[in-house]
XYZ file of C-alpha atoms in Angstrom:
704
model
C 75.845 167.374 93.593
C 78.790 165.253 92.567
C 78.891 162.148 94.709
C 81.907 160.054 95.489
C 81.596 156.311 95.669
C 82.107 155.931 99.393
C 79.213 154.394 101.267
C 79.050 155.361 104.893
C 76.598 153.469 107.006
C 74.888 153.874 110.327
C 72.964 150.744 111.222
C 69.415 151.141 112.463
C 69.416 147.749 114.118
C 65.867 147.088 115.127
C 66.765 144.517 117.735
C 69.514 146.502 119.437
C 70.012 149.785 121.175
C 70.556 151.754 117.994
C 67.321 150.956 116.258
C 65.231 153.403 114.301
C 61.786 154.216 115.487
C 59.342 151.615 114.322
C 56.772 152.299 111.686
C 53.603 152.120 113.704
C 51.296 149.162 113.167
C 47.887 148.036 114.365
C 47.019 146.377 117.641
C 43.979 144.156 117.614
C 41.814 144.495 120.688
C 41.056 140.812 120.821
C 43.788 139.941 123.220
C 40.705 139.792 125.455
C 41.581 140.047 129.127
C 39.980 137.405 131.320
C 40.430 137.029 135.084
C 42.169 133.667 135.114
C 45.454 132.376 136.492
C 47.442 134.267 133.851
C 46.736 137.591 135.577
C 48.624 138.711 138.683
C 47.672 141.976 140.396
C 50.253 143.606 142.651
C 48.370 146.197 144.711
C 50.204 149.134 146.212
C 49.074 152.453 147.565
C 51.038 154.376 144.952
C 50.624 152.267 141.852
C 48.799 149.125 140.733
C 50.740 146.775 138.484
C 48.791 144.179 136.504
C 50.913 141.384 135.027
C 49.487 139.308 132.198
C 50.976 136.520 130.161
C 51.984 138.833 127.304
C 52.088 142.334 128.840
C 52.379 144.447 131.987
C 49.912 147.242 132.787
C 50.982 150.238 134.899
C 48.182 152.315 136.387
C 49.034 156.038 136.455
C 46.205 157.205 138.734
C 48.593 157.741 141.645
C 51.545 158.985 139.589
C 52.244 162.618 140.632
C 54.070 163.226 137.347
C 50.817 162.807 135.426
C 49.165 165.786 137.138
C 51.664 168.348 135.864
C 53.611 166.572 133.128
C 53.217 165.507 129.531
C 52.675 162.067 128.050
C 56.442 161.912 127.515
C 56.981 162.490 131.252
C 54.516 159.708 132.108
C 56.216 157.244 129.754
C 59.606 158.199 131.163
C 58.390 157.323 134.672
C 57.060 153.926 133.509
C 59.267 150.907 134.388
C 61.237 149.342 131.506
C 60.568 152.400 129.303
C 63.274 154.970 128.527
C 62.595 158.295 126.802
C 65.330 160.671 125.636
C 65.034 164.460 125.837
C 64.423 164.450 122.083
C 61.492 162.035 122.385
C 63.126 158.757 121.303
C 61.614 155.755 123.117
C 63.214 152.427 123.990
C 61.979 149.391 125.914
C 64.649 147.233 127.558
C 67.197 148.874 125.248
C 65.127 148.169 122.127
C 64.404 151.392 120.215
C 62.046 149.745 117.753
C 58.892 150.728 119.653
C 55.320 151.103 118.440
C 53.196 153.599 120.398
C 49.422 153.143 120.371
C 46.554 155.080 121.927
C 43.677 152.979 123.263
C 45.053 150.002 121.360
C 44.974 151.769 117.991
C 47.625 153.333 115.760
C 47.146 156.929 114.671
C 48.898 159.283 112.294
C 49.933 161.490 115.232
C 52.034 158.611 116.626
C 53.831 157.854 113.367
C 57.266 158.971 112.209
C 58.696 162.310 113.229
C 55.362 163.646 114.532
C 55.329 161.141 117.410
C 57.861 163.001 119.558
C 55.980 166.299 119.199
C 52.680 164.589 120.037
C 54.037 163.036 123.235
C 55.683 166.314 124.273
C 52.403 168.235 123.931
C 49.912 165.607 125.150
C 48.749 166.083 128.750
C 49.821 163.324 131.115
C 46.633 163.838 133.121
C 44.629 162.274 130.275
C 46.369 158.904 130.737
C 44.777 156.157 132.836
C 47.415 153.459 132.327
C 50.382 152.414 130.209
C 50.675 148.881 128.818
C 54.204 147.629 128.079
C 54.493 144.651 125.714
C 58.103 143.557 125.246
C 57.405 140.506 123.061
C 53.989 140.837 121.337
C 51.780 137.833 120.661
C 50.124 137.127 117.308
C 47.117 139.211 118.366
C 49.250 142.311 117.934
C 50.842 143.934 114.937
C 53.610 141.847 113.397
C 55.693 144.937 112.631
C 58.414 143.918 115.065
C 59.713 145.485 118.232
C 58.009 146.344 121.493
C 54.639 148.022 121.995
C 53.679 150.811 124.392
C 49.910 151.300 124.574
C 48.609 154.517 126.158
C 45.137 153.989 127.627
C 43.213 157.240 128.099
C 40.859 157.976 130.977
C 37.154 157.282 130.574
C 35.130 157.840 133.740
C 31.597 156.381 133.839
C 30.694 157.226 137.424
C 27.080 158.475 137.655
C 26.634 162.226 137.652
C 28.748 165.125 136.453
C 32.420 165.567 137.253
C 35.056 168.024 136.125
C 38.614 169.178 136.678
C 40.924 171.961 135.628
C 44.687 171.951 135.908
C 47.520 174.205 134.849
C 51.160 175.045 135.428
C 53.765 177.589 134.430
C 57.525 177.980 134.146
C 60.121 180.491 132.991
C 60.490 181.667 129.372
C 56.747 182.385 129.305
C 55.817 178.685 129.269
C 52.435 177.619 130.634
C 49.515 175.269 130.012
C 45.943 174.820 131.161
C 43.597 171.861 130.608
C 39.942 171.275 131.474
C 38.226 167.888 131.545
C 34.690 166.791 132.295
C 32.404 163.780 132.171
C 28.701 163.133 132.598
C 26.923 159.813 133.018
C 23.205 159.212 133.297
C 21.477 155.885 132.811
C 22.828 154.356 129.585
C 24.662 157.434 128.270
C 28.130 158.639 129.172
C 29.927 161.722 127.798
C 33.497 162.858 128.359
C 35.508 165.759 126.939
C 38.804 167.622 127.342
C 40.163 170.932 126.059
C 43.444 172.680 126.615
C 46.035 175.147 125.469
C 49.762 174.749 125.989
C 52.645 177.115 125.364
C 55.901 175.232 125.661
C 59.403 175.347 124.282
C 62.878 173.883 124.411
C 66.417 175.053 123.826
C 68.586 172.899 121.570
C 72.335 173.034 120.911
C 74.139 171.028 118.251
C 77.724 170.867 117.042
C 79.491 168.817 114.366
C 83.090 168.713 113.103
C 83.441 166.650 109.920
C 86.747 165.676 108.252
C 86.263 164.008 104.862
C 88.257 162.676 101.909
C 87.158 161.967 98.347
C 88.709 158.549 97.542
C 88.514 159.211 93.786
C 90.350 162.531 93.677
C 92.137 162.635 97.017
C 90.518 165.986 97.787
C 89.990 166.488 101.510
C 88.195 169.042 103.605
C 86.604 169.975 106.903
C 83.124 171.261 107.704
C 82.374 172.784 111.105
C 78.761 173.355 112.045
C 77.082 174.508 115.255
C 73.569 175.698 115.980
C 71.332 177.058 118.699
C 67.554 177.210 118.547
C 64.772 177.898 121.036
C 61.507 176.485 119.754
C 58.418 178.269 121.075
C 55.332 176.216 120.399
C 51.639 176.822 121.059
C 49.251 173.869 121.083
C 45.454 173.824 121.114
C 43.708 170.489 121.724
C 40.204 169.170 122.248
C 38.589 165.749 122.430
C 35.108 164.370 122.990
C 33.707 160.886 123.398
C 30.497 159.085 124.201
C 29.447 155.596 125.252
C 25.894 154.312 125.001
C 24.724 151.009 126.442
C 22.414 149.451 123.885
C 21.709 146.668 126.378
C 23.344 144.961 129.326
C 25.725 143.220 126.935
C 26.183 145.712 124.092
C 27.889 149.124 124.009
C 28.336 151.635 121.198
C 31.138 154.215 121.477
C 32.297 157.208 119.449
C 35.234 159.568 119.885
C 36.827 162.527 118.115
C 39.892 164.681 118.749
C 41.697 167.654 117.235
C 45.118 169.165 117.919
C 46.849 172.139 116.325
C 50.455 173.141 116.983
C 52.331 176.147 115.691
C 55.920 177.133 116.395
C 58.342 179.795 115.247
C 61.877 178.637 115.996
C 64.668 181.183 115.648
C 67.454 179.071 114.181
C 71.070 180.270 113.928
C 73.436 177.757 112.337
C 77.142 178.612 112.082
C 79.250 177.161 109.234
C 82.993 177.185 108.566
C 84.304 175.201 105.583
C 87.871 174.249 104.673
C 89.252 172.793 101.430
C 92.683 171.119 101.648
C 93.297 173.039 104.858
C 92.396 176.450 103.407
C 89.411 178.387 104.727
C 86.820 178.786 101.964
C 83.864 180.399 103.744
C 82.304 181.392 107.063
C 78.606 182.166 107.322
C 75.509 182.036 109.524
C 72.387 180.331 108.212
C 69.367 182.057 109.775
C 65.756 180.852 109.684
C 62.633 181.339 111.793
C 59.957 179.015 110.409
C 57.040 178.996 110.888
C 56.272 175.329 111.462
C 52.858 173.847 112.153
C 51.122 170.511 112.631
C 47.478 169.512 112.962
C 46.037 166.136 113.958
C 42.459 164.937 113.895
C 40.810 161.585 114.445
C 37.330 160.081 114.581
C 36.378 156.585 115.627
C 33.377 154.313 116.146
C 33.370 151.028 118.043
C 30.934 148.344 119.139
C 31.432 145.754 121.865
C 29.407 142.757 122.983
C 30.159 140.644 126.043
C 27.997 137.821 127.378
C 28.850 134.556 129.106
C 32.607 135.061 128.493
C 31.981 135.566 124.770
C 33.467 138.862 123.598
C 33.025 140.563 120.237
C 34.572 143.907 119.311
C 34.418 145.852 116.055
C 35.577 149.334 115.183
C 36.594 151.820 112.514
C 38.772 154.905 112.742
C 40.041 157.709 110.532
C 42.964 159.992 111.394
C 44.914 162.758 109.649
C 48.154 164.582 110.317
C 49.233 167.608 108.278
C 52.722 169.021 108.790
C 54.439 172.097 107.370
C 58.127 172.639 108.108
C 59.351 175.933 106.672
C 63.153 175.824 106.441
C 63.500 179.028 104.409
C 66.805 180.624 105.353
C 69.316 183.316 104.598
C 73.084 182.761 104.448
C 74.790 185.765 106.068
C 78.419 185.628 104.877
C 81.281 186.733 107.076
C 84.071 185.473 104.793
C 84.335 186.163 101.945
C 82.107 189.224 102.207
C 79.208 188.918 99.779
C 75.469 189.644 99.658
C 73.183 187.494 101.772
C 71.833 184.500 99.851
C 68.223 183.450 100.466
C 66.520 180.084 99.925
C 62.822 179.220 100.018
C 62.496 175.730 101.509
C 59.249 174.053 102.522
C 58.487 170.428 103.381
C 54.795 169.477 103.546
C 53.527 166.107 104.669
C 49.897 164.998 104.769
C 49.296 161.607 106.377
C 45.830 160.005 106.187
C 44.844 156.668 107.712
C 41.673 154.554 107.555
C 41.412 151.377 109.578
C 38.895 148.784 110.714
C 39.044 145.812 113.063
C 36.910 142.833 114.070
C 37.814 140.683 117.088
C 36.081 137.696 118.657
C 36.893 135.549 121.690
C 35.063 132.671 123.366
C 35.831 130.039 126.017
C 37.520 126.810 125.002
C 36.588 124.076 127.434
C 36.684 125.025 131.107
C 40.187 126.529 131.265
C 40.856 127.850 127.781
C 39.987 130.572 125.316
C 40.203 130.951 121.554
C 40.351 134.308 119.769
C 40.542 135.467 116.201
C 40.485 138.824 114.469
C 40.702 140.717 111.195
C 42.402 144.051 110.585
C 42.450 146.469 107.654
C 44.498 149.638 107.355
C 45.133 151.997 104.456
C 47.602 154.853 104.813
C 48.253 157.616 102.307
C 51.283 159.856 102.757
C 51.262 162.966 100.525
C 54.682 164.632 100.416
C 55.539 167.964 98.801
C 59.137 169.248 98.961
C 60.060 172.662 97.557
C 63.485 174.316 97.234
C 64.248 177.555 95.392
C 66.974 180.207 95.446
C 65.727 183.798 95.778
C 67.245 186.703 93.872
C 67.992 189.346 96.562
C 67.220 192.200 94.119
C 64.162 191.036 92.177
C 62.822 188.441 94.620
C 62.474 185.955 91.756
C 62.674 182.295 92.772
C 64.755 179.767 90.837
C 63.452 176.292 91.598
C 65.983 173.499 92.148
C 64.329 170.605 90.329
C 66.733 168.091 91.883
C 65.182 168.505 95.338
C 61.693 169.769 94.473
C 59.249 166.876 94.243
C 55.643 165.954 94.921
C 54.617 162.338 95.424
C 52.340 160.049 97.429
C 52.958 156.751 99.182
C 49.941 154.458 99.575
C 50.251 151.468 101.898
C 47.514 148.860 102.398
C 47.722 146.308 105.199
C 45.378 143.332 105.647
C 45.837 140.983 108.574
C 44.182 138.111 110.368
C 45.180 136.199 113.478
C 44.180 133.237 115.618
C 45.277 132.694 119.215
C 44.556 130.028 121.775
C 44.964 130.225 125.532
C 44.800 127.269 127.873
C 45.708 126.058 131.355
C 46.558 122.489 132.286
C 47.811 120.573 135.312
C 47.152 123.700 137.408
C 50.768 124.688 136.728
C 50.988 125.536 133.030
C 49.471 128.421 131.084
C 49.993 128.890 127.355
C 49.111 131.545 124.800
C 49.926 130.551 121.222
C 48.900 131.771 117.806
C 49.775 132.940 114.324
C 49.233 136.124 112.342
C 48.956 136.370 108.551
C 49.714 139.756 107.013
C 49.448 141.010 103.448
C 51.008 144.380 102.710
C 51.247 146.391 99.506
C 53.055 149.694 98.951
C 52.595 151.953 95.936
C 54.411 155.180 95.144
C 52.522 157.677 93.024
C 54.900 160.361 91.757
C 53.516 163.207 89.695
C 55.560 164.002 86.592
C 58.152 161.406 87.568
C 59.189 158.026 86.212
C 57.128 155.056 87.464
C 58.248 153.280 90.620
C 57.862 149.533 91.216
C 55.246 148.514 93.788
C 56.233 146.616 96.931
C 54.191 143.623 98.114
C 54.752 140.884 100.673
C 52.880 138.151 102.507
C 54.050 136.899 105.915
C 52.913 134.277 108.425
C 54.236 134.990 111.918
C 53.845 132.606 114.891
C 54.097 133.402 118.598
C 54.215 131.430 121.842
C 53.932 132.480 125.503
C 54.299 129.913 128.311
C 54.066 130.285 132.079
C 54.912 127.726 134.735
C 53.629 128.365 138.256
C 55.927 127.105 141.014
C 53.590 128.481 143.677
C 51.029 131.235 144.008
C 53.913 133.707 144.314
C 56.546 132.381 141.874
C 56.385 132.046 138.090
C 58.604 131.294 135.107
C 57.652 132.750 131.698
C 58.981 131.924 128.245
C 57.968 133.805 125.095
C 58.892 133.582 121.409
C 57.788 135.715 118.479
C 58.617 136.009 114.810
C 57.664 139.007 112.709
C 58.619 141.328 109.881
C 59.231 145.040 110.179
C 57.917 146.940 107.191
C 60.055 149.775 105.819
C 58.812 153.279 106.448
C 57.081 154.091 103.129
C 58.794 157.491 103.060
C 62.157 155.706 102.958
C 61.196 154.120 99.627
C 60.918 157.311 97.580
C 63.810 157.688 95.082
C 63.833 161.514 95.147
C 66.268 163.815 96.888
C 64.850 165.606 99.957
C 66.528 168.536 101.700
C 67.125 167.979 105.429
C 69.571 170.728 106.346
C 72.684 172.439 105.006
C 74.785 169.325 105.698
C 72.288 166.568 104.837
C 69.963 165.528 102.023
C 68.074 162.241 101.734
C 67.200 159.917 98.855
C 64.993 156.881 99.432
C 65.382 153.328 98.169
C 62.324 151.856 96.366
C 63.855 148.361 96.595
C 63.778 148.152 100.393
C 62.493 144.846 101.769
C 61.006 144.089 105.201
C 63.513 142.898 107.770
C 62.897 139.571 109.501
C 62.874 139.587 113.305
C 62.953 136.877 115.937
C 62.849 137.352 119.704
C 62.877 135.058 122.720
C 62.532 136.006 126.410
C 62.794 134.045 129.656
C 61.528 135.742 132.837
C 61.389 134.584 136.470
C 58.892 136.462 138.685
C 58.142 136.516 142.387
C 55.210 138.406 143.896
C 54.518 139.057 147.542
C 52.091 141.366 149.284
C 54.507 144.306 149.217
C 57.348 143.175 146.961
C 57.372 142.154 143.318
C 60.587 141.131 141.542
C 61.570 139.694 138.194
C 64.758 138.682 136.410
C 64.878 137.991 132.689
C 67.007 137.057 129.695
C 66.336 138.170 126.120
C 67.766 137.317 122.704
C 66.798 139.175 119.501
C 68.002 138.755 115.926
C 67.301 140.482 112.626
C 67.931 139.555 108.990
C 67.965 141.903 105.978
C 68.444 144.647 108.546
C 67.555 148.108 107.276
C 70.598 150.357 107.617
C 71.335 154.034 107.042
C 73.653 154.539 104.062
C 75.714 157.700 103.593
C 77.836 158.991 100.743
C 79.890 162.186 100.816
C 79.301 164.860 98.193
C 82.043 166.968 96.638
C 81.321 169.845 99.027
C 81.403 167.662 102.141
C 77.660 167.218 102.627
C 75.995 163.870 103.344
C 73.638 162.102 100.949
C 71.613 159.786 103.209
C 69.701 156.695 102.103
C 68.491 153.265 103.282
C 69.471 149.706 102.355
C 68.996 146.093 103.468
C 72.274 144.676 104.688
C 73.491 141.825 106.845
C 72.091 140.830 110.206
C 71.943 142.094 113.766
C 71.895 140.661 117.256
C 71.030 141.913 120.735
C 71.095 139.824 123.896
C 71.142 140.641 127.564
C 69.558 140.558 130.996
C 66.987 142.740 132.706
C 65.610 142.963 136.211
C 63.002 144.994 138.077
C 61.380 145.337 141.468
C 58.412 147.164 142.961
C 58.437 147.499 146.741
C 55.897 149.049 149.099
C 58.382 149.669 151.895
C 55.562 151.055 154.034
C 52.133 152.543 153.539
C 53.847 155.882 152.896
C 56.924 154.856 150.904
C 57.052 153.094 147.533
C 60.180 152.188 145.560
C 60.548 150.755 142.071
C 63.653 150.100 139.996
C 64.532 148.361 136.766
C 67.582 147.951 134.579
C 69.006 146.172 131.557
C 72.500 145.220 130.432
C 72.974 143.955 126.907
C 75.399 143.007 124.158
C 74.869 144.382 120.651
C 76.421 143.309 117.362
C 76.093 145.636 114.375
C 76.892 145.208 110.699
C 77.586 148.059 108.270
C 78.820 148.787 104.755
C 82.073 150.565 103.944
C 84.486 150.665 101.011
C 85.994 147.375 102.167
C 82.581 145.694 102.269
C 80.584 144.508 105.248
C 82.110 145.411 108.619
C 81.053 144.334 112.085
C 81.119 146.072 115.454
C 80.066 144.843 118.859
C 79.833 146.201 122.368
C 77.796 146.419 125.547
C 75.486 149.013 127.053
C 72.963 149.412 129.851
C 69.940 151.368 131.054
C 68.417 151.913 134.493
C 65.382 153.591 136.072
C 64.638 154.406 139.706
C 61.409 155.785 141.186
C 60.698 156.804 144.795
C 57.311 157.985 146.103
C 56.787 159.214 149.655
C 53.578 160.555 151.172
C 52.946 162.111 154.561
C 49.792 163.888 155.552
C 48.784 166.206 152.736
C 52.096 165.990 150.867
C 53.423 163.627 148.214
C 57.061 163.682 147.093
C 58.181 161.740 144.012
C 61.663 161.290 142.569
C 62.587 159.451 139.390
C 66.023 158.948 137.839
C 66.920 157.525 134.434
C 70.294 156.470 133.055
C 71.078 155.428 129.493
C 74.598 154.073 129.125
C 77.072 154.747 126.312
C 76.794 152.649 123.203
C 77.927 151.844 119.699
C 76.677 152.827 116.290
C 77.851 151.164 113.105
C 80.726 153.665 112.729
C 81.276 155.082 116.185
C 80.075 155.725 119.701
C 77.670 157.857 121.698
C 77.922 158.930 125.327
C 75.720 158.233 128.331
C 72.850 160.502 129.376
C 70.909 160.907 132.594
C 67.649 162.513 133.691
C 66.548 163.271 137.253
C 63.058 164.622 137.988
C 61.509 165.756 141.260
C 57.775 166.268 141.879
C 56.010 167.621 144.962
C 52.224 167.660 145.424
C 50.325 169.268 148.302
C 46.621 168.663 149.019
C 45.547 172.196 149.883
C 41.871 171.305 150.198
C 39.708 168.311 149.387
C 39.379 169.551 145.809
C 42.521 171.625 145.236
C 46.113 170.391 144.884
C 49.277 172.402 144.330
C 52.319 170.881 142.661
C 55.881 171.633 141.661
C 57.920 169.698 139.117
C 61.671 170.018 138.541
C 62.697 168.364 135.280
C 66.183 167.209 134.319
C 67.595 168.336 137.650
C 71.260 167.869 136.620
C 70.853 168.899 132.963
C 72.180 165.507 131.868
C 70.697 165.252 128.368
C 73.828 166.349 126.474
C 75.035 163.475 124.286
C 78.312 163.467 122.381
C 79.073 161.156 119.474
C 81.811 160.065 117.079
C 81.606 158.431 113.640
C 84.541 157.043 111.677
C 84.841 155.265 108.307
C 87.517 154.996 105.637
C 86.393 158.301 104.099
C 85.360 160.544 106.997
C 85.637 161.239 110.703
C 82.945 163.149 112.553
C 82.535 164.211 116.154
C 79.919 166.374 117.802
C 77.133 166.578 120.332
C 73.384 167.159 120.677
C 72.063 168.927 123.750
C 68.365 169.348 124.524
C 68.205 171.752 127.456
C 64.987 170.712 129.206
C 66.055 171.689 132.733
C 63.045 173.579 134.035
C 60.846 174.177 137.111
C 57.042 174.066 136.775
C 54.547 175.247 139.399
C 50.895 174.300 138.981
C 47.541 173.315 140.421
C 44.777 170.731 140.011
C 41.154 171.486 140.906
C 38.486 168.769 140.858
C 34.779 169.432 141.223
C 34.236 166.157 143.053
C-alpha cells in the first residue's frame, strides 16, 4: 500500500467517555473486608447494597434478569454500569474498565474476547457485582474503574441443584444445570450448560478522502449485514475443604468452547475523482471459534481478625477468526476473487498472589500483598490470494506474520485503614509495579523491549455527619499499560477498509482521579451525589493514515493529555415491601486532543448517561423494568449519537420449586448508533446497529 502523510486520529481517552477498553490487570484479594464503621448495608427486599469505603457491592440474588439473562444483562442492570449492545462497558461514563471474576483477571476477560464471554456467560452464576470507581492501592494500578463479578458458591449442608433454560426466535435457546454438595468439611459445586445464541448486525460507512500529496480524491461506500449464530458449551467445577476452623483450601476449574458461522455480506462501491471504479460484494462465512480454560488453587487463613490469603491460577484463551472471503464483482464484470484470511490468537496467563491483613490498634488495620503475573500472547496472521483455476495460494508477506508478546508484571502494595474521633475513616496506601514487555517475532527484525517501574499512591477518606449521612473523598494515581498487541510493528488485516500496524514505542499513560461523594442512608431510601475529576498524560490515541485506495492504516501513539469532569447521582428506594426503585445518572465534560496535519487539535463537549430500574412483586409474580440511556458524545474527529435500551422481565412462581419467566430485551430497538468523523483529509459518516430486540421465554427449577 502507498500511504499518504496524513495522520488521522481518534483519541482513546482513558479518563473520558471515549476511552478504549482497559487492558485487564490483577486485583489483590487483600482489601480484606471487616465489619467496622466503613461498611454500610442498605437492606431491601429486592436487592442488598453494601457500601464500603472504596467500593459498592450489589447482590444479584433477587435480580429477575439473572435467572434468564447473560452476564452482560446482569451488568447492564447494575447501577452506575452501562453496557452497549456490542459489549462495551463504562462506569460513570468512563470506558476504561477492568472486569474481574472472583477478584482475579483471566484471559477470557481480556481484549476482544471479553464481550463474547459476557454475552455467553449465564447470569444465574453471579452472586454479586462489585463496582469500584476509584480503586485503592490494593487493586491493580492499570487505571480506570473495576467491575468484579463474584460467582455463586453455596455451602449449605446437603445436596442442592437447579436447572434453567429459555428460548427465543431464530432457533435461539440455552439450558444450564448447577449443583452443590456439602458434608462436614467438604463442599463441591459444579455447573454445565449449552447455549445457542445469535445477533443481527448492520453497518454502513461513506468515506470521502483526499490525498494531500497528489490531490487525488475518492469515495468509498461500504455496508454490511451479518447474523452470527453461535453455539457455546461450558462447564465448571470447584471444591472447598476446611483444613481446620481457621484454614480453607479451595480449587476450581472451568472450560468454555464457542463456535460460530457468520454469513457476512459486505457491499462495496468505490469512486475515483467522481468516476465509479468498481462495485462488488465481499462474502464470507467463517467459521470462528474460541475456547477458554482456567484452573486455580487458593488457601485462606482467618483467626482473631488476622487474614492471610494465597493463590495461583492459570488460564488460556485460543481464538480463530476465519475471514476468508470472495469478492463477487458486479462492475466491471470479472471472475470472483478469493482470499484466504485467518487470524489466530493464543493467550496464556499464569498468576500468583499473597495477601495479609491484621489489626492495627483497636480501630485500624494494615494490609500488604504481592502479585505476579506472566502473560504470553501468540499471534498468527495469514493472508493469501487464491487462484480461482488452480486453487494455488499466493501469500501476501506484508500482512502475514507470526509473533509473540510476553508481558511480566510484579507488584506489591501496602494499605492502612484507621478510624479516629468516631467521625473519620481513612484508607491509604501505595502500590509499586514493575512491568516488562518483550516481543518475540519469528523471522523478523528484533524489537526493543518495554520496561517501566511505577509507584502509585491512593487515599480514601470518609467523614460521618451522623449514622445516616457521610462525605467521602478519594484520590488515586496510576499508569495504564498499553495493550501488548498494540506494540507489534507488523501490518494486520482487519477488514476490506482497515488494516492495523502497532507501535513498539508506546509508553504507559499516566492517570489521576479524584472523587467527592455525599451519601445519605435511611431504612428505605439511599441517595448519593458526587463530583469527579480525571486527567491523563501521554494519552494513547488511535492514529489513522489514508492509503492510495482509500483504506485506513490504523495505529497507536502517545499524544497530549485528556480531561473528564462531571457529576453523578443515584438513589435506591424501597417504596413499599412490593415496589423497589433505583436510578442513577452522570453528566460530564470531556476534553480530547488529537493529531492532524496542522498538529495537535483539541475538542471538547458534554455528554450524559442514565439508568432506571423498577421491581414490583405481588403474590407469585415479579415484574422488573430497566431502562438505560447513553447520550451523544464527541470523538477526536467527530460525533456519535445517543442510544437507549429498555428491558422488561416477568417471573411467575408456578410452584415452590418451579418458576416461569419472560424477558423482552431492547424493547424499542434503540441500539443503532450513527457517527461522523472529519479531518483535513477525509470525511466519514455511518452507523452501527446491533439488533438485539428479542423475546425469551424460560423456566427455573430448583430441587430445594
